[in-house]
Structure formats: structure tokens, C-alpha cells
PDB file of C-alpha atoms in Angstrom:
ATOM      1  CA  UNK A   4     -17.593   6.328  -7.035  1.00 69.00           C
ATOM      2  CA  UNK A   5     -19.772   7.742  -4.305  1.00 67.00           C
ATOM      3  CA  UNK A   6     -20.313  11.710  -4.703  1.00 68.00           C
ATOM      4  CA  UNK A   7     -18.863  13.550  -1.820  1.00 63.00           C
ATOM      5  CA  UNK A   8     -20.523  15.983   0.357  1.00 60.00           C
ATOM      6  CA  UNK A   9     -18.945  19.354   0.302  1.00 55.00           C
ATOM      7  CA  UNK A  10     -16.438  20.029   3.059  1.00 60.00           C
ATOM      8  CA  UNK A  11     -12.786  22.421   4.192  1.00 58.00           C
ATOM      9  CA  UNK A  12     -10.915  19.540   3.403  1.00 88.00           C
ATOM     10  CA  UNK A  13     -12.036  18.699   0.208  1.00 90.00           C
ATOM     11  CA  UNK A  14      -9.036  18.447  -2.363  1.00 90.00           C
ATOM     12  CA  UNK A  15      -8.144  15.527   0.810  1.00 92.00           C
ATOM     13  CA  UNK A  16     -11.307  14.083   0.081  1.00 93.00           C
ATOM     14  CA  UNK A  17     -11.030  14.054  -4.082  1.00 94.00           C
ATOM     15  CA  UNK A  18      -7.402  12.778  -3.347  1.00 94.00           C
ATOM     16  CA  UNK A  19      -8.181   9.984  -1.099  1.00 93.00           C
ATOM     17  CA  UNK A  20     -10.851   8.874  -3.385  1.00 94.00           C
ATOM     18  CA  UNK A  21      -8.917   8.345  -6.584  1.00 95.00           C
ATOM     19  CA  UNK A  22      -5.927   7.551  -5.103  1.00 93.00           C
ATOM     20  CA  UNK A  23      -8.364   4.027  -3.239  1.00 91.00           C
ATOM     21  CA  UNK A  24      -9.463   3.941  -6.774  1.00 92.00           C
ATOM     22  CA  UNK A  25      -5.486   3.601  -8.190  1.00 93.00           C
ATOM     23  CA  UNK A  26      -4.630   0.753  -5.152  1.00 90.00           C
ATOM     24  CA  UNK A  27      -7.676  -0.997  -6.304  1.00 86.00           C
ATOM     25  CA  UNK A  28      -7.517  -1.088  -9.684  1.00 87.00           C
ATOM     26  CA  UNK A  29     -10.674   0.878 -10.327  1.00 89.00           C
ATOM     27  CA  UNK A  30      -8.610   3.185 -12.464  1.00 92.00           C
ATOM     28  CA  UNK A  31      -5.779   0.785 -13.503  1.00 90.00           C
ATOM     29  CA  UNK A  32      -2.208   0.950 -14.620  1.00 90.00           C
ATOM     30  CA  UNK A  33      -2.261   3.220 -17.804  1.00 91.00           C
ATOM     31  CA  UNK A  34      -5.884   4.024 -17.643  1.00 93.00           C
ATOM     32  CA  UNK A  35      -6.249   7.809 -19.152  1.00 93.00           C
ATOM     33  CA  UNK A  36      -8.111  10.147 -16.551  1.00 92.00           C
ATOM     34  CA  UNK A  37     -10.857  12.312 -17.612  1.00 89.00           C
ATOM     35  CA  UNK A  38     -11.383  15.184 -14.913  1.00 90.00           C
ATOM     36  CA  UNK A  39     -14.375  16.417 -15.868  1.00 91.00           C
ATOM     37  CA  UNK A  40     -15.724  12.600 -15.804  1.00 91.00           C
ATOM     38  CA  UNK A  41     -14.068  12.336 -12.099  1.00 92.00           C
ATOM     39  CA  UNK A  42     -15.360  15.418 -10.892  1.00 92.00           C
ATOM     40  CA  UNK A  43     -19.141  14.596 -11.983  1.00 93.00           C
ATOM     41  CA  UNK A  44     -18.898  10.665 -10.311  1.00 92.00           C
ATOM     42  CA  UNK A  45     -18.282  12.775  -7.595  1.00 92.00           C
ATOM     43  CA  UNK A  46     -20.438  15.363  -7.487  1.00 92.00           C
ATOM     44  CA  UNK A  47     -17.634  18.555  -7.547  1.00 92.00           C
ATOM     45  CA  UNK A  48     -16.299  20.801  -9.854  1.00 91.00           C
ATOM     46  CA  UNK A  49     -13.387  20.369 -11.784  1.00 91.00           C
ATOM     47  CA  UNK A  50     -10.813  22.768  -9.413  1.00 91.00           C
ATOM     48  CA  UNK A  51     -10.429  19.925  -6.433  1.00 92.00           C
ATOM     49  CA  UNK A  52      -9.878  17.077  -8.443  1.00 93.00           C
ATOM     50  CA  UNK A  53      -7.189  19.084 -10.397  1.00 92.00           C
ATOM     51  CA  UNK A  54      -5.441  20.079  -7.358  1.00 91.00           C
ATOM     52  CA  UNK A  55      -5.727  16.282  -6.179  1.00 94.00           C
ATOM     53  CA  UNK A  56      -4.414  14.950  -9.307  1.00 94.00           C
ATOM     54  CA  UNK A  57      -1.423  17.506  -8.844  1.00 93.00           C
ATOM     55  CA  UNK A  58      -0.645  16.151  -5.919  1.00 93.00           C
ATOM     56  CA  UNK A  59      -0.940  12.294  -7.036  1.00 96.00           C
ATOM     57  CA  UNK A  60       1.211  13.317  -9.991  1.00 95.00           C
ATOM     58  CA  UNK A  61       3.926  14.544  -7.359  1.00 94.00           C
ATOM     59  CA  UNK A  62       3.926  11.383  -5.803  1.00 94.00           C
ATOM     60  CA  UNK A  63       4.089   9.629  -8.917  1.00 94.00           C
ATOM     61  CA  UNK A  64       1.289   8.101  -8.954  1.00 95.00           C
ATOM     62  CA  UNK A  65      -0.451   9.663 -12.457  1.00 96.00           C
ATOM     63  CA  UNK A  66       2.028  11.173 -15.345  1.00 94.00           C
ATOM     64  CA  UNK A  67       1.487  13.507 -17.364  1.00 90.00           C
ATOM     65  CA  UNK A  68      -0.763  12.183 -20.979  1.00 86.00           C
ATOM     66  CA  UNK A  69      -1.242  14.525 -23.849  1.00 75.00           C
ATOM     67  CA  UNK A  70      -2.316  18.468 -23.489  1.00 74.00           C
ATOM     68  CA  UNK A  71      -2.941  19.040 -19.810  1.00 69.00           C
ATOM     69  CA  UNK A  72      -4.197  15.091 -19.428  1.00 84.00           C
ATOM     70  CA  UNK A  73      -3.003  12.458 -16.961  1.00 92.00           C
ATOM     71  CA  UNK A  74      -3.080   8.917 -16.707  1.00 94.00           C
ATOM     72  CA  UNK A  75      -2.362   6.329 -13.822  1.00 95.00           C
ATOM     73  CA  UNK A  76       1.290   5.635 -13.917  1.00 95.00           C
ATOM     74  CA  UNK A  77       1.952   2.137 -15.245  1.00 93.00           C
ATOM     75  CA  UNK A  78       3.229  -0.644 -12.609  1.00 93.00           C
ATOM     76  CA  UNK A  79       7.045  -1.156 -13.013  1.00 94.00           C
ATOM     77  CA  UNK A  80       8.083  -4.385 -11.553  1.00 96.00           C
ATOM     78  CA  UNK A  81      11.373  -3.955 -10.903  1.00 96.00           C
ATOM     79  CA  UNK A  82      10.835  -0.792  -9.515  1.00 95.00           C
ATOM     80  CA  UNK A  83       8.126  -2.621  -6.895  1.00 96.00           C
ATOM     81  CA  UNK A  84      11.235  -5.310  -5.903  1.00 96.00           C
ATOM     82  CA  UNK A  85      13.148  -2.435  -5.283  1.00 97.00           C
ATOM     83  CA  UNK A  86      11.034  -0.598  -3.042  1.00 96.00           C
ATOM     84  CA  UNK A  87      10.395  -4.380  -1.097  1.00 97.00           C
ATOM     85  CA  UNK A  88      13.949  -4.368  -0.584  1.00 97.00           C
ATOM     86  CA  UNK A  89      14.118  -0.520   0.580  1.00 96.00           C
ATOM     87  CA  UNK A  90      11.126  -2.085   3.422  1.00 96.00           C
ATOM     88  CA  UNK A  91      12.504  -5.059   3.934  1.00 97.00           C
ATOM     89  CA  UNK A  92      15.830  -3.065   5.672  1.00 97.00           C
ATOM     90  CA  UNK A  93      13.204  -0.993   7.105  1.00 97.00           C
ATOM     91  CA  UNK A  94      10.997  -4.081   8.428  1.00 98.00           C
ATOM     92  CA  UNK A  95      14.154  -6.006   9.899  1.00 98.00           C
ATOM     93  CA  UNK A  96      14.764  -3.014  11.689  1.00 98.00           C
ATOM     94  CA  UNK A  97      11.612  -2.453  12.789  1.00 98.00           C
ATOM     95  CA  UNK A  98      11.048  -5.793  14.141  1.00 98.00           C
ATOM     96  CA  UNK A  99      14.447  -5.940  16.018  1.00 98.00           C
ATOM     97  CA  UNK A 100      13.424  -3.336  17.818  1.00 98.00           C
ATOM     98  CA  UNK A 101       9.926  -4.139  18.414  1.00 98.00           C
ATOM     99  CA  UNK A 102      11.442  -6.660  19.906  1.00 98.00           C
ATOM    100  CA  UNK A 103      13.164  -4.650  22.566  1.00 96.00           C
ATOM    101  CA  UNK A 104       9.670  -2.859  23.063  1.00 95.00           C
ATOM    102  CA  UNK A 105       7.481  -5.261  23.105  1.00 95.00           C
ATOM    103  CA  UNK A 106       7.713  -6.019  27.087  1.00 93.00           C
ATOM    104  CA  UNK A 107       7.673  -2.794  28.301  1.00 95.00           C
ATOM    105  CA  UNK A 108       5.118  -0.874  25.577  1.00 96.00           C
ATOM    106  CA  UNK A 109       1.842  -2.442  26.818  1.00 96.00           C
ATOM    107  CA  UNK A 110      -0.117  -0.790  24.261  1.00 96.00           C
ATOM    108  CA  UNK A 111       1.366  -0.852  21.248  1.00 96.00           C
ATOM    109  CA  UNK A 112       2.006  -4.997  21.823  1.00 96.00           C
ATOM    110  CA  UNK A 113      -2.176  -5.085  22.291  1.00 96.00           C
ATOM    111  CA  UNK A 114      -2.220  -2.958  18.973  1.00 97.00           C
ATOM    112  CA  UNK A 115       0.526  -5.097  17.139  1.00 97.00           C
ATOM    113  CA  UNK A 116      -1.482  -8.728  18.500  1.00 96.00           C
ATOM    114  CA  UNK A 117      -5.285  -7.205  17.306  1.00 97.00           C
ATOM    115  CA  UNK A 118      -3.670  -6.288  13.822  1.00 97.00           C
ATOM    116  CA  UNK A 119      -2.451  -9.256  13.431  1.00 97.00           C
ATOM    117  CA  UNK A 120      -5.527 -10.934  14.313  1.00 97.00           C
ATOM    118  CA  UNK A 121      -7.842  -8.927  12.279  1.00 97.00           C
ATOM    119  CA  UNK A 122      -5.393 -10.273   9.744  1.00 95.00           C
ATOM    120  CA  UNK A 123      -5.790 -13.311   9.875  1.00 94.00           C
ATOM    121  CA  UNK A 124      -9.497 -13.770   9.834  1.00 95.00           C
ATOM    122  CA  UNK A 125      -9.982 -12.992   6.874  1.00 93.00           C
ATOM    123  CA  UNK A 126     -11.588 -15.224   3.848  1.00 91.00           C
ATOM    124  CA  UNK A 127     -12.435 -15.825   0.689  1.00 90.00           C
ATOM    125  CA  UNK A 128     -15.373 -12.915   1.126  1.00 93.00           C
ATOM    126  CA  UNK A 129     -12.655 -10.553   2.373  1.00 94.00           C
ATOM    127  CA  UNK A 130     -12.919  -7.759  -0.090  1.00 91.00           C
ATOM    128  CA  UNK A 131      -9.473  -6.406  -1.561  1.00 90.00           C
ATOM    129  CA  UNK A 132      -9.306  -3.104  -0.145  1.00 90.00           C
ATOM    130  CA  UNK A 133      -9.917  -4.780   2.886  1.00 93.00           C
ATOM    131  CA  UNK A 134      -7.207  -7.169   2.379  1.00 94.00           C
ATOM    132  CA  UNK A 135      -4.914  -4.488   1.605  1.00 94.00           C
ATOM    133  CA  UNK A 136      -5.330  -1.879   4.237  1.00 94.00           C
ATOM    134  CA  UNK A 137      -5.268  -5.216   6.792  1.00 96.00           C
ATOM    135  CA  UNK A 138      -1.570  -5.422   5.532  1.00 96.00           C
ATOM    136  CA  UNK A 139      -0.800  -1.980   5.885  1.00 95.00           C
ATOM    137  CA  UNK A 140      -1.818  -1.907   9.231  1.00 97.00           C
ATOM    138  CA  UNK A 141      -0.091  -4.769  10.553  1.00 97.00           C
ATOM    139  CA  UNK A 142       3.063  -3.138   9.285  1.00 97.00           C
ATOM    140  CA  UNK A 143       2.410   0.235  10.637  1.00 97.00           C
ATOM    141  CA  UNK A 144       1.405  -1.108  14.106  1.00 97.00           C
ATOM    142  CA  UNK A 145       4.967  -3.131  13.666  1.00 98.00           C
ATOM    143  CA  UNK A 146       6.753   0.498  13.211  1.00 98.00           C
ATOM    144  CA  UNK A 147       4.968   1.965  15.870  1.00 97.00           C
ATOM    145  CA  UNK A 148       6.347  -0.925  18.899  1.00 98.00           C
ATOM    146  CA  UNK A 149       9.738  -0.318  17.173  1.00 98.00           C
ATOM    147  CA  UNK A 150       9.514   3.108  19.338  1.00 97.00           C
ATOM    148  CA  UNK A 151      11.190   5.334  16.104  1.00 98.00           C
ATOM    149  CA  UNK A 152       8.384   7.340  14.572  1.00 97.00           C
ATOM    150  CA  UNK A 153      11.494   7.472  11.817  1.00 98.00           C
ATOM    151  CA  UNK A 154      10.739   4.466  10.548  1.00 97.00           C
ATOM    152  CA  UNK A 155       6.885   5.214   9.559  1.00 96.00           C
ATOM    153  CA  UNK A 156       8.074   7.989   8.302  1.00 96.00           C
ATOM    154  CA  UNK A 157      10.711   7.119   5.932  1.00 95.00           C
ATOM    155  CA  UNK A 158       7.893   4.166   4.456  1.00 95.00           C
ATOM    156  CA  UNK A 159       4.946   6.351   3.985  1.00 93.00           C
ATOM    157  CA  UNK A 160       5.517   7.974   0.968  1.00 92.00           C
ATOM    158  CA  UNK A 161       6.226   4.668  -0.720  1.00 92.00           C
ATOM    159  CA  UNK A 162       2.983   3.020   0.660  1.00 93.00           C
ATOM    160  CA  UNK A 163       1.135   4.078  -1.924  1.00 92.00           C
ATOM    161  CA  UNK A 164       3.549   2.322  -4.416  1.00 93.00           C
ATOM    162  CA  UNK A 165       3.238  -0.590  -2.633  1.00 92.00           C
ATOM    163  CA  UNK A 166      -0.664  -0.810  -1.776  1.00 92.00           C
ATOM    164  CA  UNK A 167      -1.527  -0.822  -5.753  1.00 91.00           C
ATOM    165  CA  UNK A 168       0.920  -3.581  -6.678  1.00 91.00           C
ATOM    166  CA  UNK A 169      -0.741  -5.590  -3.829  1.00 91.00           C
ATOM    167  CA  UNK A 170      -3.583  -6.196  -6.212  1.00 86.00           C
ATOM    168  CA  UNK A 171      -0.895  -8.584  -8.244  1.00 87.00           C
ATOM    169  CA  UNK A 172      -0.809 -11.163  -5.514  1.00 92.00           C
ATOM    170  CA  UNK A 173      -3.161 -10.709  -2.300  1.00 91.00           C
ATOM    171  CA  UNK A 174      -6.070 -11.936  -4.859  1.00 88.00           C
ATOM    172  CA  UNK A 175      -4.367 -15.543  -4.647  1.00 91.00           C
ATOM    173  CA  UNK A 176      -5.687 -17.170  -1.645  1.00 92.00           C
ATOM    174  CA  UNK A 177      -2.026 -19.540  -1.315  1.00 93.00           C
ATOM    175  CA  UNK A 178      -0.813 -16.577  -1.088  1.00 94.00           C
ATOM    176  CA  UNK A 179      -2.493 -14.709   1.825  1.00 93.00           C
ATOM    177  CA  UNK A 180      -2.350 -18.025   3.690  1.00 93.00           C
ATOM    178  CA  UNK A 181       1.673 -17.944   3.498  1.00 94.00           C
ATOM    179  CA  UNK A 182       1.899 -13.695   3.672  1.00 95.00           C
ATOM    180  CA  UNK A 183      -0.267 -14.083   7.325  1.00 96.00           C
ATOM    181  CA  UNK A 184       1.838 -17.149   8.284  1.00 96.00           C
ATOM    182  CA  UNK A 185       4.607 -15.783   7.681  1.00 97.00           C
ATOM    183  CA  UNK A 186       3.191 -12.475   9.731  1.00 97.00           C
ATOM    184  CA  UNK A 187       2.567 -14.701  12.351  1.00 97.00           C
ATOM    185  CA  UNK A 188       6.172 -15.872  12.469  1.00 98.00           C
ATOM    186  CA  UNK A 189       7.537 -12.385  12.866  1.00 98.00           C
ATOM    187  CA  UNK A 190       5.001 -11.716  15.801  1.00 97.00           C
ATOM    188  CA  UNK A 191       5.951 -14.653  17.495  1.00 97.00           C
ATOM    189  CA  UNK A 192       9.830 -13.928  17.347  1.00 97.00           C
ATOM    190  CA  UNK A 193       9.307 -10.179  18.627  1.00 98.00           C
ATOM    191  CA  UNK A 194       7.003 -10.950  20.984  1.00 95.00           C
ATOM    192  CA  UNK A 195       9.390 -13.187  22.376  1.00 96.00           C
ATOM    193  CA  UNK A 196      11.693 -10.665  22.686  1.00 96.00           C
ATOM    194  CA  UNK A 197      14.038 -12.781  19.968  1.00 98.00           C
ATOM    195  CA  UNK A 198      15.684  -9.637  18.162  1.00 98.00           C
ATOM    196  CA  UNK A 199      17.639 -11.148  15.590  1.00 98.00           C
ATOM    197  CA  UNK A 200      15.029 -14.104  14.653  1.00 98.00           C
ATOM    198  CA  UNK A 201      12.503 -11.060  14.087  1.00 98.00           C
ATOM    199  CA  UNK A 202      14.567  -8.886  11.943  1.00 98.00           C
ATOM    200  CA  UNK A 203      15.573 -11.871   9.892  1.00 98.00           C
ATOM    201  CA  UNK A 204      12.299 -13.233   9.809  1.00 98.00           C
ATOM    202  CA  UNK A 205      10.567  -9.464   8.594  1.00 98.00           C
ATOM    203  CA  UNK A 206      13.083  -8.798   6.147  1.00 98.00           C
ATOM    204  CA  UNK A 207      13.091 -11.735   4.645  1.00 98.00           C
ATOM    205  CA  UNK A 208       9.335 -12.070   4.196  1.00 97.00           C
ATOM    206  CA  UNK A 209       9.279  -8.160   2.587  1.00 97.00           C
ATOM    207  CA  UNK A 210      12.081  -9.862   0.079  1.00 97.00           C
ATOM    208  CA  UNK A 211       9.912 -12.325  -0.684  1.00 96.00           C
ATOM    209  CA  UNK A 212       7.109 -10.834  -1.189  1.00 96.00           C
ATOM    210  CA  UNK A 213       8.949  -8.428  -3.582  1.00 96.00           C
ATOM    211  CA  UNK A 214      10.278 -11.098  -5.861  1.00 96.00           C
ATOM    212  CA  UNK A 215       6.567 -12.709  -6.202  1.00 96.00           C
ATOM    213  CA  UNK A 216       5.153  -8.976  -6.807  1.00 95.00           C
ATOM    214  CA  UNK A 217       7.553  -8.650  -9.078  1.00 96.00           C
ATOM    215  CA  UNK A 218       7.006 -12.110 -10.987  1.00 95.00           C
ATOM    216  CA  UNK A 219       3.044 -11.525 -11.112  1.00 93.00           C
ATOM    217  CA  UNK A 220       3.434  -8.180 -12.040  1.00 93.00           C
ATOM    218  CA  UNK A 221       5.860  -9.171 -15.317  1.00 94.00           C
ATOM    219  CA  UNK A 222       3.170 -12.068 -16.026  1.00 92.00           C
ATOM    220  CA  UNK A 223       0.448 -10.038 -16.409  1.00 87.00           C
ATOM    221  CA  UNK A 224       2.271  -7.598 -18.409  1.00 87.00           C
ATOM    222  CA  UNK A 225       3.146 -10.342 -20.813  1.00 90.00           C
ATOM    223  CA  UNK A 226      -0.884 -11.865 -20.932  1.00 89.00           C
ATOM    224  CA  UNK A 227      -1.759  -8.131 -21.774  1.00 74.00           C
TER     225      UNK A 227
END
């Protein structure tokens, strides 16, 4: 990790940077974290990355390991399907009424069409954060046409969840080739203003995509 420069906001920084380290896979599922070994990689004393950790471990992201120790909370895989299936309601919903939006909110179609471009051109050199955060925003530039800030909302906190399981299957180019296909799909049906095709279309490829999460996720468990 890259030390950080001292700044008001830096417990935010310390948090950011470990939790991009936990989507990653820099520190992986079960991994033990040593603070003192954190706070020297970078460059700040032991108090921020405490209170950062604190805050990870309220999101669930670390548990609690031995006396006053934490590791990175291992992946459940049902637990992932479940939360797919939580976003894929919240996806269908989305998209429906992104639908609605899409003629009359100028901007956030131009937002929703350049994430979904920057999308798909990625490659093979495309590293994995990249590929990652290129998913996330698609999906947050879908909430935002939907016109209800509710929706972003209600999957944020689970984002997190979701961004570190990614690892599991957006290294398989097949994959990515179907996931943005499939992305394209849903654009075309809400930018057509074709409500119901869009909401089936998004919540079925957020099923999907949790049932293959959930199947790499139990097949690396068992090769471990």
C-alpha cells in the first residue's frame, strides 16, 4: 500500500484504503490483520487505522480474531446469492423506472450510455479494481435515471459485500463478455422506454449473477 499524506479526513482515508484492499483481495477472506503492520505500509499511527477497522467491523466486513485482533470476514456464498436477490428486486425496479425517465432526464441517460460504454471497453489488460468499480458504476448511474435516490440508498451499504465477491467471477473473461451483454440488454430495453422488458431483464441478470457468485465462491472454498 501507498503511505498516505496526513489530512482532516484521515480515518476516511485509512478506511478507504483497506477496505480497496478487502474488494481486491489484497487482504483476503480470513486473512488476520496486523494494525501496527497496516499503519506502518501506510505511513500513520496506529489510532486511524483502529478507528477505520471499527468501522469496517460495523459493516461486517472484519470480525473480531483473538485479544483485540481482527481479521477479514470470510466470503459466505449463500449469503452473497442472497444479497443478489435483495438487488435484483432493487435492479428490476430500478430499471422500470429508468425507463419512465429515460426520455425526459437528459443527463442522467448521457451518464447511464457513457457508463455503459466505459464498460464495455474493457480487456484482457483491464485491471480488477477497474473492472469492479466499472460495474458499480453502471449500476449506480442505473439508480440514479430511476429518479428515487431510495434506491441507492437502500444498496449502498451492501456494495461493499458485493464488490469483494466480484473477485470470484469478473476474473473470467466468458464471463465479463456475458455480464456487459447482458448490461447492454437492460440499456437497450430502458432506453426504449420498454418498462417491463427492463425490469425483467435487470433482475434477472442480478439473479444470475448471484447463483454463479455463489457457485465460484463454494468451488474455491472446496480447492482451499
Amino acid at each position: 500500500m501507498i503511505p498516505l499524506n496526513p489530512a482532516p479526513n484521515l480515518i476516511q482515508q485509512v478506511y478507504d484504503r483497506i477496505l480497496s484492499a478487502i474488494v481486491d483481495h489484497s487482504l483476503a477472506p480470513g486473512d488476520r490483520i496486523r494494525q501496527q503492520e497496516l499503519a506502518e505500509q501506510l505511513g500513520v499511527s496506529r489510532q486511524p487505522v483502529s478507528h477505520a477497522l471499527h468501522l469496517l467491523h460495523r459493516q461486517g466486513l472484519v470480525v473480531e480474531s483473538g485479544r483485540k485482533g481482527f481479521q477479514v470476514t470470510p466470503l459466505d456464498p449463500a449469503r452473497i446469492r442472497q444479497l443478489y436477490e435483495v438487488r435484483g428486486a432493487l435492479d428490476g425496479l430500478a430499471a422500470r423506472l429508468a425507463a419512465g425517465h429515460a426520455g425526459s432526464d437528459a443527463a442522467g441517460r448521457a451518464a447511464f450510455a457513457d457508463a455503459l460504454a466505459a464498460g464495455r471497453a474493457i480487456d484482457a489488460r483491464t485491471p480488477l479494481a477497474d473492472l469492479i468499480a466499472l460495474d458499480v458504476a453502471l449500476h449506480r448511474a442505473l439508480y440514479r435515471l430511476s429518479g428515487n435516490p431510495a434506491i441507492e440508498e437502500m444498496a449502498a451499504p451492501q456494495w461493499p459485500h458485493m464488490r469483494r465477491s466480484m473477485a470470484a467471477v469478473l476474473t473470467d473473461p466468458d464471463y465479463r463478455t456475458r455480464a456487459w451483454a447482458e448490461h447492454a440488454a437492460i440499456a437497450e430495453r430502458i432506453l426504449a422506454g420498454d418498462a417491463a422488458g427492463a425490469e425483467a431483464a435487470a433482475r434477472d441478470h442480478a439473479l444470475a449473477a448471484g447463483l454463479t457468485t455463489e457457485e465460484r465462491l463454494r468451488a474455491r472454498q472446496r480447492a482451499a
